[in-house]
C-alpha cells in the first residue's frame, strides 16, 4: 500500500488534508528543520487528536542538528510527544537516537532523516539496526541508483515526490551578516520570498531564508515526480512525501488531492498518459507562480556525478 505523507501549516489546513493522506507531518521550529509553520504544544496535541480521530497517523519533525543546549531539552520534548500519542518522529541527529534508546518506555518509532547522508542501502540498514523504522532518501539519488538500493533495504524508504530541495544549510546567519555589512534592516523570513542568482546566470533563482537553525538555500526548482509515480511504486518505493514549505493554504491541499488521485489510479491499474498529463497540469496550476518544477536528480546518469 502506498503511504502518502504531507506537511501541514495550520489546524485549518490540517483538517482539509487529513482525509486525503495517511500521515501528517509537522513540528516546532526549535527541533524541526524547514517546516511550513511552527506549532505550539497545544496545537501539536490537537493535531494528533484530529489525525487519530480520522484513523490517520502523525509524524513529528525532530530532525534538527542538536547542539548541547538543545540536547538538554530533548528528553522533555520526547516525553511530551509520547504523552500525546505521536506515532513516529523524524530524526537526523545521532544524539536523539541515543536518547531514544535510553528510554524505550517512550515507544516512539523513528524514521532516520540524515538529509544528504542517506544515499545507500548500507547507510539505511545501519540505522535500521539502531532502531529506525524507516529512512528518508536523499534528494540527490538518481533513479538508476534508487532501483539497486531498493533491492537490499530492510525498512521502508521515503521519497520526496513534491516540494522544495534544500541544497545548503549553514548555522551562520548569513543573511543577517549581509544586512549588517550593508547597514540594512530587512526581513529574513521564508515569507519574504528572497532568491539568490549566480553571476552571469540570470536564470538561477535559489530560494533563501533564515531562522533559528541558520540559513537555508534551496534548488532552482521544486521537485515534481508525478509522472514517475508508477515507476517508483513498481520498483518498491511506496512511501511518498509532499512538502508544502513554499506551497501554502488550499493550493497545497489541492496538490495532496492530485497525488491521492494518482495513487488510486495506479492501484486500480488505470494509470495512463492522458491521466498523467491531466494531473500534471493540475499540479502546475496550483504550484506557486514564481517557482519552477522539475525532476531533480531523478534522470541524471550516476556516472556523471561521481
PDB file of C-alpha atoms in Angstrom:
ATOM      1  CA  UNK A   1       0.000   0.000   0.000  1.00  0.00           C
ATOM      2  CA  UNK A   2       1.249   3.454  -0.903  1.00  0.00           C
ATOM      3  CA  UNK A   3       1.630   5.800   2.083  1.00  0.00           C
ATOM      4  CA  UNK A   4       1.112   9.494   1.436  1.00  0.00           C
ATOM      5  CA  UNK A   5       2.775  11.873   3.910  1.00  0.00           C
ATOM      6  CA  UNK A   6       2.089  15.607   3.835  1.00  0.00           C
ATOM      7  CA  UNK A   7       3.245  18.612   5.818  1.00  0.00           C
ATOM      8  CA  UNK A   8       0.652  20.899   7.375  1.00  0.00           C
ATOM      9  CA  UNK A   9       0.898  24.617   8.114  1.00  0.00           C
ATOM     10  CA  UNK A  10      -2.177  25.213  10.286  1.00  0.00           C
ATOM     11  CA  UNK A  11      -5.021  23.481  12.098  1.00  0.00           C
ATOM     12  CA  UNK A  12      -7.400  24.698   9.391  1.00  0.00           C
ATOM     13  CA  UNK A  13      -5.294  23.254   6.587  1.00  0.00           C
ATOM     14  CA  UNK A  14      -4.736  20.020   8.517  1.00  0.00           C
ATOM     15  CA  UNK A  15      -8.480  19.418   8.755  1.00  0.00           C
ATOM     16  CA  UNK A  16      -8.622  19.505   4.950  1.00  0.00           C
ATOM     17  CA  UNK A  17      -5.525  17.379   4.354  1.00  0.00           C
ATOM     18  CA  UNK A  18      -6.112  14.638   6.942  1.00  0.00           C
ATOM     19  CA  UNK A  19      -8.919  12.951   4.939  1.00  0.00           C
ATOM     20  CA  UNK A  20      -6.642  12.826   1.880  1.00  0.00           C
ATOM     21  CA  UNK A  21      -3.327  11.488   3.201  1.00  0.00           C
ATOM     22  CA  UNK A  22      -2.195   8.724   5.568  1.00  0.00           C
ATOM     23  CA  UNK A  23       0.227  10.713   7.698  1.00  0.00           C
ATOM     24  CA  UNK A  24       0.562  14.398   8.541  1.00  0.00           C
ATOM     25  CA  UNK A  25       3.990  15.873   9.238  1.00  0.00           C
ATOM     26  CA  UNK A  26       4.652  18.876  11.484  1.00  0.00           C
ATOM     27  CA  UNK A  27       6.655  20.096  14.468  1.00  0.00           C
ATOM     28  CA  UNK A  28       8.052  23.146  16.177  1.00  0.00           C
ATOM     29  CA  UNK A  29      10.957  25.148  14.848  1.00  0.00           C
ATOM     30  CA  UNK A  30      13.045  24.614  17.963  1.00  0.00           C
ATOM     31  CA  UNK A  31      13.621  20.975  17.000  1.00  0.00           C
ATOM     32  CA  UNK A  32      12.409  20.577  13.387  1.00  0.00           C
ATOM     33  CA  UNK A  33      14.015  21.721  10.143  1.00  0.00           C
ATOM     34  CA  UNK A  34      12.375  23.704   7.343  1.00  0.00           C
ATOM     35  CA  UNK A  35       8.754  23.387   8.433  1.00  0.00           C
ATOM     36  CA  UNK A  36       5.880  25.342   6.838  1.00  0.00           C
ATOM     37  CA  UNK A  37       4.900  26.523  10.342  1.00  0.00           C
ATOM     38  CA  UNK A  38       5.951  26.094  13.947  1.00  0.00           C
ATOM     39  CA  UNK A  39       3.185  24.700  16.159  1.00  0.00           C
ATOM     40  CA  UNK A  40       2.671  25.297  19.874  1.00  0.00           C
ATOM     41  CA  UNK A  41       2.418  22.327  22.237  1.00  0.00           C
ATOM     42  CA  UNK A  42      -1.357  22.775  22.458  1.00  0.00           C
ATOM     43  CA  UNK A  43      -1.621  22.815  18.660  1.00  0.00           C
ATOM     44  CA  UNK A  44       0.524  19.701  18.335  1.00  0.00           C
ATOM     45  CA  UNK A  45      -1.753  17.875  20.757  1.00  0.00           C
ATOM     46  CA  UNK A  46      -4.802  18.991  18.789  1.00  0.00           C
ATOM     47  CA  UNK A  47      -3.274  17.812  15.516  1.00  0.00           C
ATOM     48  CA  UNK A  48      -2.608  14.362  16.980  1.00  0.00           C
ATOM     49  CA  UNK A  49      -6.198  14.150  18.174  1.00  0.00           C
ATOM     50  CA  UNK A  50      -7.594  15.224  14.792  1.00  0.00           C
ATOM     51  CA  UNK A  51      -5.461  12.708  12.902  1.00  0.00           C
ATOM     52  CA  UNK A  52      -6.229   9.798  15.212  1.00  0.00           C
ATOM     53  CA  UNK A  53      -9.960  10.526  15.160  1.00  0.00           C
ATOM     54  CA  UNK A  54      -9.773  10.099  11.383  1.00  0.00           C
ATOM     55  CA  UNK A  55      -7.728   6.915  11.660  1.00  0.00           C
ATOM     56  CA  UNK A  56      -4.580   8.604  10.347  1.00  0.00           C
ATOM     57  CA  UNK A  57      -1.028   8.852  11.684  1.00  0.00           C
ATOM     58  CA  UNK A  58       1.244  11.656  12.847  1.00  0.00           C
ATOM     59  CA  UNK A  59       4.968  12.135  12.296  1.00  0.00           C
ATOM     60  CA  UNK A  60       6.723  14.950  14.148  1.00  0.00           C
ATOM     61  CA  UNK A  61       9.944  16.570  12.977  1.00  0.00           C
ATOM     62  CA  UNK A  62      12.810  16.210  15.451  1.00  0.00           C
ATOM     63  CA  UNK A  63      15.340  16.342  12.626  1.00  0.00           C
ATOM     64  CA  UNK A  64      17.365  19.410  13.526  1.00  0.00           C
ATOM     65  CA  UNK A  65      21.061  19.379  14.380  1.00  0.00           C
ATOM     66  CA  UNK A  66      21.030  19.392  18.165  1.00  0.00           C
ATOM     67  CA  UNK A  67      23.727  21.440  19.838  1.00  0.00           C
ATOM     68  CA  UNK A  68      24.302  20.858  23.583  1.00  0.00           C
ATOM     69  CA  UNK A  69      21.718  23.407  24.729  1.00  0.00           C
ATOM     70  CA  UNK A  70      19.029  21.750  22.609  1.00  0.00           C
ATOM     71  CA  UNK A  71      20.038  18.222  23.590  1.00  0.00           C
ATOM     72  CA  UNK A  72      19.251  19.150  27.191  1.00  0.00           C
ATOM     73  CA  UNK A  73      15.679  19.889  26.098  1.00  0.00           C
ATOM     74  CA  UNK A  74      15.200  16.743  24.001  1.00  0.00           C
ATOM     75  CA  UNK A  75      14.123  14.381  26.841  1.00  0.00           C
ATOM     76  CA  UNK A  76      11.319  16.745  27.883  1.00  0.00           C
ATOM     77  CA  UNK A  77      10.108  17.169  24.291  1.00  0.00           C
ATOM     78  CA  UNK A  78      10.180  13.441  23.533  1.00  0.00           C
ATOM     79  CA  UNK A  79       8.279  12.776  26.755  1.00  0.00           C
ATOM     80  CA  UNK A  80       5.642  15.242  25.586  1.00  0.00           C
ATOM     81  CA  UNK A  81       5.393  13.580  22.156  1.00  0.00           C
ATOM     82  CA  UNK A  82       4.971  10.194  23.809  1.00  0.00           C
ATOM     83  CA  UNK A  83       2.252  11.511  26.126  1.00  0.00           C
ATOM     84  CA  UNK A  84       0.162  12.976  23.290  1.00  0.00           C
ATOM     85  CA  UNK A  85       0.418   9.750  21.302  1.00  0.00           C
ATOM     86  CA  UNK A  86       2.626  10.693  18.343  1.00  0.00           C
ATOM     87  CA  UNK A  87       3.026   7.685  16.021  1.00  0.00           C
ATOM     88  CA  UNK A  88       6.592   8.336  14.870  1.00  0.00           C
ATOM     89  CA  UNK A  89       9.228  11.030  14.682  1.00  0.00           C
ATOM     90  CA  UNK A  90      11.734  12.099  12.056  1.00  0.00           C
ATOM     91  CA  UNK A  91      15.302  12.156  13.414  1.00  0.00           C
ATOM     92  CA  UNK A  92      18.563  13.352  11.891  1.00  0.00           C
ATOM     93  CA  UNK A  93      20.881  13.634  14.889  1.00  0.00           C
ATOM     94  CA  UNK A  94      22.510  10.527  16.366  1.00  0.00           C
ATOM     95  CA  UNK A  95      22.268  12.143  19.794  1.00  0.00           C
ATOM     96  CA  UNK A  96      18.479  11.972  19.622  1.00  0.00           C
ATOM     97  CA  UNK A  97      18.681   8.288  18.695  1.00  0.00           C
ATOM     98  CA  UNK A  98      20.899   7.738  21.720  1.00  0.00           C
ATOM     99  CA  UNK A  99      18.340   9.407  23.999  1.00  0.00           C
ATOM    100  CA  UNK A 100      15.538   7.324  22.454  1.00  0.00           C
ATOM    101  CA  UNK A 101      17.458   4.114  23.102  1.00  0.00           C
ATOM    102  CA  UNK A 102      17.881   5.128  26.743  1.00  0.00           C
ATOM    103  CA  UNK A 103      14.098   5.438  27.127  1.00  0.00           C
ATOM    104  CA  UNK A 104      12.294   2.503  25.450  1.00  0.00           C
ATOM    105  CA  UNK A 105       9.229   3.319  27.557  1.00  0.00           C
ATOM    106  CA  UNK A 106       8.512   6.263  25.274  1.00  0.00           C
ATOM    107  CA  UNK A 107       7.628   3.872  22.447  1.00  0.00           C
ATOM    108  CA  UNK A 108       8.456   6.454  19.789  1.00  0.00           C
ATOM    109  CA  UNK A 109       9.399   4.811  16.474  1.00  0.00           C
ATOM    110  CA  UNK A 110      11.760   6.974  14.447  1.00  0.00           C
ATOM    111  CA  UNK A 111      12.422   7.478  10.761  1.00  0.00           C
ATOM    112  CA  UNK A 112      16.045   8.361  10.013  1.00  0.00           C
ATOM    113  CA  UNK A 113      16.339  11.662   8.123  1.00  0.00           C
ATOM    114  CA  UNK A 114      20.004  12.428   7.636  1.00  0.00           C
ATOM    115  CA  UNK A 115      19.404  14.632   4.582  1.00  0.00           C
ATOM    116  CA  UNK A 116      22.213  14.211   2.011  1.00  0.00           C
ATOM    117  CA  UNK A 117      23.804  11.366   4.010  1.00  0.00           C
ATOM    118  CA  UNK A 118      21.129   8.823   3.110  1.00  0.00           C
ATOM    119  CA  UNK A 119      22.411   7.614  -0.252  1.00  0.00           C
ATOM    120  CA  UNK A 120      22.999   3.868   0.149  1.00  0.00           C
ATOM    121  CA  UNK A 121      21.302   0.725   1.396  1.00  0.00           C
ATOM    122  CA  UNK A 122      24.120   0.186   3.897  1.00  0.00           C
ATOM    123  CA  UNK A 123      23.515   3.609   5.416  1.00  0.00           C
ATOM    124  CA  UNK A 124      19.799   2.867   5.733  1.00  0.00           C
ATOM    125  CA  UNK A 125      20.300  -0.634   7.109  1.00  0.00           C
ATOM    126  CA  UNK A 126      22.813   0.657   9.657  1.00  0.00           C
ATOM    127  CA  UNK A 127      20.139   2.923  11.131  1.00  0.00           C
ATOM    128  CA  UNK A 128      17.561   0.156  10.883  1.00  0.00           C
ATOM    129  CA  UNK A 129      19.784  -1.893  13.198  1.00  0.00           C
ATOM    130  CA  UNK A 130      19.814   1.098  15.563  1.00  0.00           C
ATOM    131  CA  UNK A 131      16.023   1.005  15.682  1.00  0.00           C
ATOM    132  CA  UNK A 132      14.862   3.100  12.705  1.00  0.00           C
ATOM    133  CA  UNK A 133      11.508   2.012  11.284  1.00  0.00           C
ATOM    134  CA  UNK A 134      12.222   3.810   8.013  1.00  0.00           C
ATOM    135  CA  UNK A 135      14.520   6.292   6.304  1.00  0.00           C
ATOM    136  CA  UNK A 136      14.222   9.420   4.165  1.00  0.00           C
ATOM    137  CA  UNK A 137      16.180   9.060   0.939  1.00  0.00           C
ATOM    138  CA  UNK A 138      18.481  11.921  -0.050  1.00  0.00           C
ATOM    139  CA  UNK A 139      17.057  14.034  -2.870  1.00  0.00           C
ATOM    140  CA  UNK A 140      20.316  13.657  -4.784  1.00  0.00           C
ATOM    141  CA  UNK A 141      19.984   9.920  -5.544  1.00  0.00           C
ATOM    142  CA  UNK A 142      19.246   9.222  -9.257  1.00  0.00           C
ATOM    143  CA  UNK A 143      16.653   6.621 -10.191  1.00  0.00           C
ATOM    144  CA  UNK A 144      19.258   4.198 -11.560  1.00  0.00           C
ATOM    145  CA  UNK A 145      20.803   4.033  -8.080  1.00  0.00           C
ATOM    146  CA  UNK A 146      17.404   4.005  -6.404  1.00  0.00           C
ATOM    147  CA  UNK A 147      16.498   0.795  -8.235  1.00  0.00           C
ATOM    148  CA  UNK A 148      19.548  -1.025  -6.885  1.00  0.00           C
ATOM    149  CA  UNK A 149      19.224   0.442  -3.390  1.00  0.00           C
ATOM    150  CA  UNK A 150      15.619  -0.697  -3.019  1.00  0.00           C
ATOM    151  CA  UNK A 151      16.561  -4.346  -3.517  1.00  0.00           C
ATOM    152  CA  UNK A 152      18.537  -4.591  -0.287  1.00  0.00           C
ATOM    153  CA  UNK A 153      16.990  -2.163   2.233  1.00  0.00           C
ATOM    154  CA  UNK A 154      15.444  -3.570   5.410  1.00  0.00           C
ATOM    155  CA  UNK A 155      12.926  -0.770   6.086  1.00  0.00           C
ATOM    156  CA  UNK A 156      10.576   1.433   4.013  1.00  0.00           C
ATOM    157  CA  UNK A 157      12.263   4.354   2.277  1.00  0.00           C
ATOM    158  CA  UNK A 158      10.534   7.720   1.937  1.00  0.00           C
ATOM    159  CA  UNK A 159      10.874   9.644  -1.336  1.00  0.00           C
ATOM    160  CA  UNK A 160      10.073  13.320  -1.849  1.00  0.00           C
ATOM    161  CA  UNK A 161       7.614  13.398  -4.767  1.00  0.00           C
ATOM    162  CA  UNK A 162       6.646  17.057  -4.429  1.00  0.00           C
ATOM    163  CA  UNK A 163       8.332  20.012  -2.793  1.00  0.00           C
ATOM    164  CA  UNK A 164      11.480  22.076  -2.369  1.00  0.00           C
ATOM    165  CA  UNK A 165      15.005  20.663  -2.098  1.00  0.00           C
ATOM    166  CA  UNK A 166      17.445  22.236   0.345  1.00  0.00           C
ATOM    167  CA  UNK A 167      20.952  22.333  -1.153  1.00  0.00           C
ATOM    168  CA  UNK A 168      22.729  24.204   1.641  1.00  0.00           C
ATOM    169  CA  UNK A 169      22.280  24.909   5.319  1.00  0.00           C
ATOM    170  CA  UNK A 170      24.644  26.943   7.434  1.00  0.00           C
ATOM    171  CA  UNK A 171      24.298  27.538  11.144  1.00  0.00           C
ATOM    172  CA  UNK A 172      25.655  31.007  10.449  1.00  0.00           C
ATOM    173  CA  UNK A 173      23.116  33.846   9.993  1.00  0.00           C
ATOM    174  CA  UNK A 174      24.382  34.661   6.504  1.00  0.00           C
ATOM    175  CA  UNK A 175      21.514  36.977   5.579  1.00  0.00           C
ATOM    176  CA  UNK A 176      21.786  38.925   8.816  1.00  0.00           C
ATOM    177  CA  UNK A 177      25.544  39.203   8.350  1.00  0.00           C
ATOM    178  CA  UNK A 178      24.988  40.596   4.867  1.00  0.00           C
ATOM    179  CA  UNK A 179      22.447  43.119   6.108  1.00  0.00           C
ATOM    180  CA  UNK A 180      24.802  44.142   8.905  1.00  0.00           C
ATOM    181  CA  UNK A 181      27.569  44.712   6.372  1.00  0.00           C
ATOM    182  CA  UNK A 182      25.318  46.743   4.050  1.00  0.00           C
ATOM    183  CA  UNK A 183      23.696  48.550   7.002  1.00  0.00           C
ATOM    184  CA  UNK A 184      20.176  47.465   6.096  1.00  0.00           C
ATOM    185  CA  UNK A 185      17.253  46.288   8.174  1.00  0.00           C
ATOM    186  CA  UNK A 186      15.360  43.681   6.177  1.00  0.00           C
ATOM    187  CA  UNK A 187      13.052  40.704   6.729  1.00  0.00           C
ATOM    188  CA  UNK A 188      14.944  37.394   6.560  1.00  0.00           C
ATOM    189  CA  UNK A 189      11.980  35.022   6.942  1.00  0.00           C
ATOM    190  CA  UNK A 190      10.621  32.496   4.455  1.00  0.00           C
ATOM    191  CA  UNK A 191       7.579  34.700   3.900  1.00  0.00           C
ATOM    192  CA  UNK A 192       9.803  37.448   2.449  1.00  0.00           C
ATOM    193  CA  UNK A 193      10.397  35.274  -0.642  1.00  0.00           C
ATOM    194  CA  UNK A 194      14.073  36.054  -1.216  1.00  0.00           C
ATOM    195  CA  UNK A 195      16.057  34.481  -4.081  1.00  0.00           C
ATOM    196  CA  UNK A 196      19.753  34.274  -4.944  1.00  0.00           C
ATOM    197  CA  UNK A 197      21.076  34.429  -8.504  1.00  0.00           C
ATOM    198  CA  UNK A 198      24.513  33.403  -9.710  1.00  0.00           C
ATOM    199  CA  UNK A 199      26.655  35.970 -11.550  1.00  0.00           C
ATOM    200  CA  UNK A 200      26.221  35.660 -15.340  1.00  0.00           C
ATOM    201  CA  UNK A 201      23.383  33.125 -14.798  1.00  0.00           C
ATOM    202  CA  UNK A 202      20.231  35.201 -14.732  1.00  0.00           C
ATOM    203  CA  UNK A 203      18.030  32.102 -14.842  1.00  0.00           C
ATOM    204  CA  UNK A 204      19.176  30.920 -11.404  1.00  0.00           C
ATOM    205  CA  UNK A 205      16.785  31.598  -8.535  1.00  0.00           C
ATOM    206  CA  UNK A 206      17.780  29.873  -5.326  1.00  0.00           C
ATOM    207  CA  UNK A 207      15.293  30.471  -2.510  1.00  0.00           C
ATOM    208  CA  UNK A 208      16.964  31.604   0.695  1.00  0.00           C
ATOM    209  CA  UNK A 209      15.748  32.387   4.183  1.00  0.00           C
ATOM    210  CA  UNK A 210      16.990  32.440   7.752  1.00  0.00           C
ATOM    211  CA  UNK A 211      15.549  31.093  11.002  1.00  0.00           C
ATOM    212  CA  UNK A 212      16.790  29.820  14.358  1.00  0.00           C
ATOM    213  CA  UNK A 213      18.609  26.925  12.637  1.00  0.00           C
ATOM    214  CA  UNK A 214      20.626  29.285  10.452  1.00  0.00           C
ATOM    215  CA  UNK A 215      20.464  29.951   6.713  1.00  0.00           C
ATOM    216  CA  UNK A 216      18.727  27.673   4.215  1.00  0.00           C
ATOM    217  CA  UNK A 217      19.236  27.725   0.434  1.00  0.00           C
ATOM    218  CA  UNK A 218      17.114  25.717  -2.000  1.00  0.00           C
ATOM    219  CA  UNK A 219      17.491  24.335  -5.519  1.00  0.00           C
ATOM    220  CA  UNK A 220      16.338  26.367  -8.511  1.00  0.00           C
ATOM    221  CA  UNK A 221      13.158  24.358  -8.981  1.00  0.00           C
ATOM    222  CA  UNK A 222      10.919  22.285  -6.750  1.00  0.00           C
ATOM    223  CA  UNK A 223      10.586  18.553  -7.296  1.00  0.00           C
ATOM    224  CA  UNK A 224       7.554  17.054  -9.004  1.00  0.00           C
ATOM    225  CA  UNK A 225       7.729  13.306  -9.617  1.00  0.00           C
ATOM    226  CA  UNK A 226       4.084  12.904 -10.581  1.00  0.00           C
ATOM    227  CA  UNK A 227       4.918  11.362 -13.958  1.00  0.00           C
ATOM    228  CA  UNK A 228       7.345   8.950 -12.282  1.00  0.00           C
ATOM    229  CA  UNK A 229       4.970   7.671  -9.579  1.00  0.00           C
ATOM    230  CA  UNK A 230       4.025   4.402 -11.265  1.00  0.00           C
ATOM    231  CA  UNK A 231       7.689   3.616 -11.891  1.00  0.00           C
ATOM    232  CA  UNK A 232       8.573   4.379  -8.273  1.00  0.00           C
ATOM    233  CA  UNK A 233       5.755   2.199  -6.996  1.00  0.00           C
ATOM    234  CA  UNK A 234       6.694  -0.662  -9.290  1.00  0.00           C
ATOM    235  CA  UNK A 235      10.287  -0.879  -8.032  1.00  0.00           C
ATOM    236  CA  UNK A 236       9.194  -0.667  -4.393  1.00  0.00           C
ATOM    237  CA  UNK A 237       9.101   2.987  -3.337  1.00  0.00           C
ATOM    238  CA  UNK A 238       5.659   3.365  -1.806  1.00  0.00           C
ATOM    239  CA  UNK A 239       6.230   5.993   0.887  1.00  0.00           C
ATOM    240  CA  UNK A 240       5.683   9.371  -0.756  1.00  0.00           C
ATOM    241  CA  UNK A 241       6.291  12.758   0.844  1.00  0.00           C
ATOM    242  CA  UNK A 242       4.579  16.023  -0.112  1.00  0.00           C
ATOM    243  CA  UNK A 243       6.330  19.120   1.258  1.00  0.00           C
ATOM    244  CA  UNK A 244       4.320  22.338   1.380  1.00  0.00           C
ATOM    245  CA  UNK A 245       7.100  24.617   2.588  1.00  0.00           C
ATOM    246  CA  UNK A 246       6.567  27.043  -0.304  1.00  0.00           C
ATOM    247  CA  UNK A 247       3.075  25.963  -1.396  1.00  0.00           C
ATOM    248  CA  UNK A 248       0.559  27.227   1.110  1.00  0.00           C
ATOM    249  CA  UNK A 249      -3.117  27.078   2.004  1.00  0.00           C
ATOM    250  CA  UNK A 250      -5.682  25.466  -0.265  1.00  0.00           C
ATOM    251  CA  UNK A 251      -3.184  25.220  -3.126  1.00  0.00           C
ATOM    252  CA  UNK A 252      -1.256  22.591  -1.173  1.00  0.00           C
ATOM    253  CA  UNK A 253      -4.486  20.800  -0.255  1.00  0.00           C
ATOM    254  CA  UNK A 254      -5.223  20.621  -3.989  1.00  0.00           C
ATOM    255  CA  UNK A 255      -1.743  19.191  -4.611  1.00  0.00           C
ATOM    256  CA  UNK A 256      -2.390  16.489  -1.997  1.00  0.00           C
ATOM    257  CA  UNK A 257      -5.676  15.590  -3.708  1.00  0.00           C
ATOM    258  CA  UNK A 258      -3.868  15.237  -7.039  1.00  0.00           C
ATOM    259  CA  UNK A 259      -1.312  12.820  -5.632  1.00  0.00           C
ATOM    260  CA  UNK A 260      -4.029  10.873  -3.839  1.00  0.00           C
ATOM    261  CA  UNK A 261      -5.890  10.540  -7.143  1.00  0.00           C
ATOM    262  CA  UNK A 262      -2.666   9.415  -8.786  1.00  0.00           C
ATOM    263  CA  UNK A 263      -2.036   6.622  -6.300  1.00  0.00           C
ATOM    264  CA  UNK A 264      -5.629   5.422  -6.653  1.00  0.00           C
ATOM    265  CA  UNK A 265      -5.263   5.246 -10.430  1.00  0.00           C
ATOM    266  CA  UNK A 266      -2.024   3.289 -10.037  1.00  0.00           C
ATOM    267  CA  UNK A 267      -3.642   0.863  -7.573  1.00  0.00           C
ATOM    268  CA  UNK A 268      -6.563   0.339  -9.962  1.00  0.00           C
ATOM    269  CA  UNK A 269      -4.263  -0.174 -12.992  1.00  0.00           C
ATOM    270  CA  UNK A 270      -5.810   2.899 -14.633  1.00  0.00           C
ATOM    271  CA  UNK A 271      -2.579   4.874 -14.977  1.00  0.00           C
ATOM    272  CA  UNK A 272      -2.345   6.269 -18.495  1.00  0.00           C
ATOM    273  CA  UNK A 273      -0.610   9.049 -20.418  1.00  0.00           C
ATOM    274  CA  UNK A 274      -3.836  11.038 -20.552  1.00  0.00           C
ATOM    275  CA  UNK A 275      -4.345  10.735 -16.792  1.00  0.00           C
ATOM    276  CA  UNK A 276      -0.725  11.694 -16.110  1.00  0.00           C
ATOM    277  CA  UNK A 277      -0.874  14.772 -18.319  1.00  0.00           C
ATOM    278  CA  UNK A 278      -4.168  15.888 -16.815  1.00  0.00           C
ATOM    279  CA  UNK A 279      -2.895  15.554 -13.256  1.00  0.00           C
ATOM    280  CA  UNK A 280       0.412  17.225 -14.060  1.00  0.00           C
ATOM    281  CA  UNK A 281      -1.413  20.227 -15.471  1.00  0.00           C
ATOM    282  CA  UNK A 282      -3.385  20.448 -12.228  1.00  0.00           C
ATOM    283  CA  UNK A 283      -0.141  20.451 -10.239  1.00  0.00           C
ATOM    284  CA  UNK A 284       1.215  23.276 -12.386  1.00  0.00           C
ATOM    285  CA  UNK A 285      -1.988  25.254 -11.851  1.00  0.00           C
ATOM    286  CA  UNK A 286      -1.690  25.039  -8.063  1.00  0.00           C
ATOM    287  CA  UNK A 287       2.083  25.433  -7.849  1.00  0.00           C
ATOM    288  CA  UNK A 288       3.378  28.938  -6.909  1.00  0.00           C
ATOM    289  CA  UNK A 289       3.875  31.109  -9.997  1.00  0.00           C
ATOM    290  CA  UNK A 290       7.410  32.199  -9.130  1.00  0.00           C
ATOM    291  CA  UNK A 291       8.637  28.657  -8.567  1.00  0.00           C
ATOM    292  CA  UNK A 292       9.571  26.136 -11.242  1.00  0.00           C
ATOM    293  CA  UNK A 293       9.145  22.359 -11.307  1.00  0.00           C
ATOM    294  CA  UNK A 294      11.476  19.612 -12.433  1.00  0.00           C
ATOM    295  CA  UNK A 295      12.558  16.076 -11.531  1.00  0.00           C
ATOM    296  CA  UNK A 296      15.741  16.990  -9.661  1.00  0.00           C
ATOM    297  CA  UNK A 297      18.397  14.277  -9.870  1.00  0.00           C
ATOM    298  CA  UNK A 298      15.931  11.575 -10.953  1.00  0.00           C
ATOM    299  CA  UNK A 299      17.110  11.179 -14.565  1.00  0.00           C
ATOM    300  CA  UNK A 300      20.758  12.088 -14.053  1.00  0.00           C
ATOM    301  CA  UNK A 301      23.336   9.481 -15.090  1.00  0.00           C
ATOM    302  CA  UNK A 302      25.066   8.402 -11.833  1.00  0.00           C
ATOM    303  CA  UNK A 303      28.380   8.186 -13.676  1.00  0.00           C
ATOM    304  CA  UNK A 304      28.227  11.893 -14.437  1.00  0.00           C
ATOM    305  CA  UNK A 305      28.022  12.960 -10.784  1.00  0.00           C
ATOM    306  CA  UNK A 306      30.831  10.832  -9.387  1.00  0.00           C
TER     307      UNK A 306
END
